[in-house]
Amino acid sequence: DAEITQSPRHKITETGRQVTLACHQTWNHNNMFWYRQDLGHGLRLIHYSYGVHDTNKGEVSDGYSVSRSNTEDLPLTLESAASSQTSVYFCASSYLAGVGLYEQYFGPGTRLTVT
Amino acid sequence: KQEVTQIPAALSVPEGENLVLNCSFTDSAIYNLQWFRQDPGKGLTSLLLIQSSQREQTSGRLNASLDKSSGRSTLYIAASQPGDSATYLCAVTQGGSEKLVFGKGTKLTVNP
């Protein structure tokens, strides 16, 4: 079955380290998204991509980067991890459900702790 | 800037009750509205997707309505069951964009 996977599922890292979170989808969706979820803030968009070599900043992009070298993967990199980046990270991809109607599907999440 | 609000933040009901979850948004120029379910420690599961030109969508015991002009959507759950216990999230997309703006969710507990 087609799916969207994230790895690792749990990660503990130290302040200042570079961290990369992986996202892989097998639906061949063009659009992919990264969100973070925090208590009191809900889900917020970090970066998104509408296709290979396309990347765009979301609402909370500072300190994060993405690259899209193929359709299936959108890795999220924290350049220099900070304690404020402790969060649960979700990757999503979207599918054209109808004319102009995109439905997003989410991965299981990665819980990142920065100490 | 689009803001999405969900009220109440938490709801506890006895099994078998019919219930309504509310979602409101400040900018009525939305493209789609999507309802999700999130179980503790899990990802989001898409429940219903409503295009702005539609008034409602149904899936089993779930019915979502959309009143775009008033900036409101409701998720109706019929004959609630303990397995319905989860956090329900509402999200909207603006015209021409597939980026979702989320509410903070309603945590539902259905007591046996």
Short mmCIF file of C-alpha atoms in Angstrom, two decimals:
data_model
loop_
_atom_site.label_atom_id
_atom_site.label_comp_id
_atom_site.label_asym_id
_atom_site.label_seq_id
_atom_site.Cartn_x
_atom_site.Cartn_y
_atom_site.Cartn_z
CA ASP A 1 0.00 0.00 0.00
CA ALA A 2 1.14 3.54 -0.71
CA GLU A 3 2.09 5.43 2.39
CA ILE A 4 4.05 8.26 3.98
CA THR A 5 6.79 7.42 6.46
CA GLN A 6 8.98 9.45 8.77
CA SER A 7 12.26 8.57 10.41
CA PRO A 8 13.41 8.52 13.07
CA ARG A 9 10.23 8.38 15.15
CA HIS A 10 12.05 9.67 18.21
CA LYS A 11 15.27 11.69 18.38
CA ILE A 12 17.21 13.29 21.20
CA THR A 13 19.97 15.70 20.23
CA GLU A 14 22.10 18.39 21.78
CA THR A 15 21.90 22.13 21.26
CA GLY A 16 23.94 23.25 18.27
CA ARG A 17 23.95 19.95 16.41
CA GLN A 18 22.63 19.59 12.88
CA VAL A 19 19.70 17.22 12.63
CA THR A 20 17.89 15.85 9.58
CA LEU A 21 14.41 14.35 9.72
CA ALA A 22 13.40 12.13 6.84
CA CYS A 23 10.05 12.01 5.06
CA HIS A 24 9.26 9.52 2.29
CA GLN A 25 5.99 9.02 0.42
CA THR A 26 5.13 6.39 -2.14
CA TRP A 27 2.00 8.05 -3.56
CA ASN A 28 3.93 10.04 -6.16
CA HIS A 29 2.34 13.23 -4.79
CA ASN A 30 3.87 16.46 -6.08
CA ASN A 31 3.11 18.51 -2.96
CA MET A 32 4.83 17.89 0.37
CA PHE A 33 4.74 19.80 3.64
CA TRP A 34 6.47 19.94 7.02
CA TYR A 35 4.60 21.05 10.18
CA ARG A 36 5.49 21.26 13.82
CA GLN A 37 2.96 20.68 16.60
CA ASP A 38 3.31 22.33 19.99
CA LEU A 39 0.96 22.66 22.95
CA GLY A 40 -0.83 25.97 22.79
CA HIS A 41 0.10 26.59 19.16
CA GLY A 42 -1.39 23.71 17.26
CA LEU A 43 0.13 22.74 13.92
CA ARG A 44 2.24 25.32 12.11
CA LEU A 45 3.73 25.13 8.63
CA ILE A 46 7.54 25.12 8.41
CA HIS A 47 8.34 24.52 4.72
CA TYR A 48 6.59 23.11 1.69
CA SER A 49 7.36 21.97 -1.84
CA TYR A 50 5.21 21.78 -4.96
CA GLY A 51 7.62 19.59 -6.88
CA VAL A 52 11.21 18.57 -7.52
CA HIS A 53 13.66 21.42 -6.87
CA ASP A 54 10.84 23.64 -5.54
CA THR A 55 10.89 24.75 -1.87
CA ASN A 56 9.01 27.49 -0.03
CA LYS A 57 9.05 28.98 3.45
CA GLY A 58 6.10 28.59 5.75
CA GLU A 59 5.01 30.40 8.89
CA VAL A 60 7.88 29.24 11.13
CA SER A 61 10.82 28.55 8.78
CA ASP A 62 13.70 30.20 10.70
CA GLY A 63 16.36 27.64 11.62
CA TYR A 64 15.02 25.01 9.22
CA SER A 65 15.76 24.07 5.61
CA VAL A 66 14.46 21.54 3.09
CA SER A 67 15.56 20.23 -0.27
CA ARG A 68 13.60 18.28 -2.90
CA SER A 69 15.77 16.19 -5.20
CA ASN A 70 13.06 13.67 -6.11
CA THR A 71 9.28 13.29 -5.86
CA GLU A 72 9.30 10.84 -2.95
CA ASP A 73 11.44 12.61 -0.33
CA LEU A 74 11.45 15.93 1.52
CA PRO A 75 14.07 15.88 4.31
CA LEU A 76 13.89 18.61 6.96
CA THR A 77 17.20 19.90 8.36
CA LEU A 78 17.69 21.83 11.57
CA GLU A 79 20.91 23.70 10.90
CA SER A 80 21.85 24.24 14.56
CA ALA A 81 19.32 22.71 16.91
CA ALA A 82 17.88 24.92 19.65
CA SER A 83 15.76 23.99 22.67
CA SER A 84 12.89 25.97 21.13
CA GLN A 85 12.83 23.38 18.34
CA THR A 86 11.80 20.61 20.71
CA SER A 87 8.51 19.55 19.17
CA VAL A 88 6.64 16.90 17.25
CA TYR A 89 7.23 17.18 13.51
CA PHE A 90 4.76 15.99 10.89
CA CYS A 91 5.30 15.52 7.21
CA ALA A 92 2.36 15.56 4.80
CA SER A 93 1.70 15.16 1.11
CA SER A 94 -1.32 16.22 -0.86
CA TYR A 95 -3.38 14.51 -3.49
CA LEU A 96 -5.70 16.01 -6.08
CA ALA A 97 -9.09 14.71 -4.94
CA GLY A 98 -11.06 16.73 -7.52
CA VAL A 99 -10.90 19.90 -9.57
CA GLY A 100 -8.88 22.26 -7.38
CA LEU A 101 -9.48 19.99 -4.40
CA TYR A 102 -6.35 18.78 -2.62
CA GLU A 103 -6.48 16.41 0.35
CA GLN A 104 -3.48 16.20 2.67
CA TYR A 105 -2.24 12.97 4.19
CA PHE A 106 0.05 12.94 7.20
CA GLY A 107 2.93 10.81 8.37
CA PRO A 108 3.13 9.36 11.91
CA GLY A 109 5.36 12.14 13.24
CA THR A 110 8.85 12.50 14.72
CA ARG A 111 9.24 13.54 18.34
CA LEU A 112 12.40 15.64 18.61
CA THR A 113 13.95 16.66 21.92
CA VAL A 114 16.80 19.16 21.99
CA THR A 115 18.74 19.14 25.28
CA LYS B 1 -3.99 36.52 8.33
CA GLN B 2 -6.31 33.55 8.53
CA GLU B 3 -7.13 32.34 12.03
CA VAL B 4 -9.01 29.16 12.83
CA THR B 5 -10.73 28.66 16.18
CA GLN B 6 -12.24 25.51 17.59
CA ILE B 7 -14.64 25.56 20.50
CA PRO B 8 -14.79 23.88 22.92
CA ALA B 9 -11.17 22.93 23.55
CA ALA B 10 -12.34 19.78 25.34
CA LEU B 11 -15.62 17.88 25.50
CA SER B 12 -16.69 14.86 27.53
CA VAL B 13 -19.90 13.00 26.69
CA PRO B 14 -21.56 9.68 27.56
CA GLU B 15 -21.58 6.93 24.97
CA GLY B 16 -24.47 7.08 22.51
CA GLU B 17 -24.84 10.85 22.54
CA ASN B 18 -24.95 12.87 19.35
CA LEU B 19 -22.52 15.76 19.41
CA VAL B 20 -21.32 18.77 17.44
CA LEU B 21 -17.81 20.17 17.20
CA ASN B 22 -17.39 23.74 16.02
CA CYS B 23 -14.80 25.43 13.81
CA SER B 24 -14.70 29.08 12.79
CA PHE B 25 -12.34 30.97 10.49
CA THR B 26 -11.76 34.68 10.09
CA ASP B 27 -11.26 34.94 6.32
CA SER B 28 -14.16 33.48 4.33
CA ALA B 29 -12.08 33.29 1.12
CA ILE B 30 -11.21 29.65 1.72
CA TYR B 31 -10.70 26.98 -0.90
CA ASN B 32 -11.16 23.80 1.12
CA LEU B 33 -11.90 22.78 4.68
CA GLN B 34 -10.60 19.52 6.05
CA TRP B 35 -11.46 17.74 9.31
CA PHE B 36 -8.85 15.45 10.88
CA ARG B 37 -8.71 13.08 13.80
CA GLN B 38 -5.57 12.67 15.93
CA ASP B 39 -5.12 9.88 18.45
CA PRO B 40 -2.58 10.40 21.28
CA GLY B 41 0.99 10.03 20.02
CA LYS B 42 -0.18 9.45 16.46
CA GLY B 43 -0.39 11.32 13.19
CA LEU B 44 -3.45 12.95 11.66
CA THR B 45 -6.11 10.97 9.87
CA SER B 46 -8.22 12.79 7.30
CA LEU B 47 -11.94 12.43 8.03
CA LEU B 48 -13.75 14.73 5.63
CA LEU B 49 -12.78 17.23 2.96
CA ILE B 50 -15.22 19.95 1.86
CA GLN B 51 -14.68 22.18 -1.13
CA SER B 52 -15.77 25.78 -0.67
CA SER B 53 -18.65 25.35 -3.12
CA GLN B 54 -20.07 22.44 -1.10
CA ARG B 55 -22.35 22.68 1.95
CA GLU B 56 -21.67 19.32 3.56
CA GLN B 57 -19.95 15.96 3.38
CA THR B 58 -20.87 12.71 5.06
CA SER B 59 -18.91 9.62 5.97
CA GLY B 60 -20.63 6.99 8.08
CA ARG B 61 -21.62 8.55 11.42
CA LEU B 62 -19.81 11.79 10.58
CA ASN B 63 -21.31 14.79 8.86
CA ALA B 64 -19.43 18.02 8.24
CA SER B 65 -21.18 21.20 7.18
CA LEU B 66 -19.69 24.40 5.82
CA ASP B 67 -21.14 27.91 5.88
CA LYS B 68 -18.44 29.84 4.08
CA SER B 69 -20.13 33.24 4.28
CA SER B 70 -20.34 33.10 8.07
CA GLY B 71 -16.92 31.48 8.45
CA ARG B 72 -18.15 28.36 10.20
CA SER B 73 -18.02 24.60 9.95
CA THR B 74 -19.45 21.93 12.21
CA LEU B 75 -18.59 18.26 12.57
CA TYR B 76 -21.56 16.20 13.70
CA ILE B 77 -20.89 12.79 15.24
CA ALA B 78 -23.91 10.53 15.62
CA ALA B 79 -24.26 7.87 18.30
CA SER B 80 -20.81 8.48 19.77
CA GLN B 81 -18.66 5.54 20.85
CA PRO B 82 -15.63 5.28 23.17
CA GLY B 83 -13.53 4.64 20.06
CA ASP B 84 -14.38 8.14 18.89
CA SER B 85 -12.26 9.56 21.73
CA ALA B 86 -9.51 11.62 20.09
CA THR B 87 -8.59 15.19 19.23
CA TYR B 88 -10.44 16.59 16.23
CA LEU B 89 -8.74 19.25 14.13
CA CYS B 90 -10.17 21.58 11.55
CA ALA B 91 -8.00 23.17 8.85
CA VAL B 92 -8.62 25.49 5.89
CA THR B 93 -6.78 26.41 2.71
CA GLN B 94 -6.90 29.82 1.10
CA GLY B 95 -7.77 30.31 -2.57
CA GLY B 96 -4.99 29.16 -4.88
CA SER B 97 -2.96 27.62 -2.07
CA GLU B 98 -2.74 24.13 -0.66
CA LYS B 99 -1.24 25.28 2.62
CA LEU B 100 -3.38 24.33 5.60
CA VAL B 101 -4.10 26.66 8.53
CA PHE B 102 -5.12 24.63 11.57
CA GLY B 103 -7.27 25.22 14.60
CA LYS B 104 -5.93 24.00 17.93
CA GLY B 105 -8.41 21.15 18.10
CA THR B 106 -11.17 19.81 20.31
CA LYS B 107 -10.26 16.92 22.59
CA LEU B 108 -13.25 14.56 22.72
CA THR B 109 -13.75 11.93 25.40
CA VAL B 110 -16.64 9.48 25.06
CA ASN B 111 -17.31 7.70 28.32
CA PRO B 112 -18.65 4.12 28.31
#
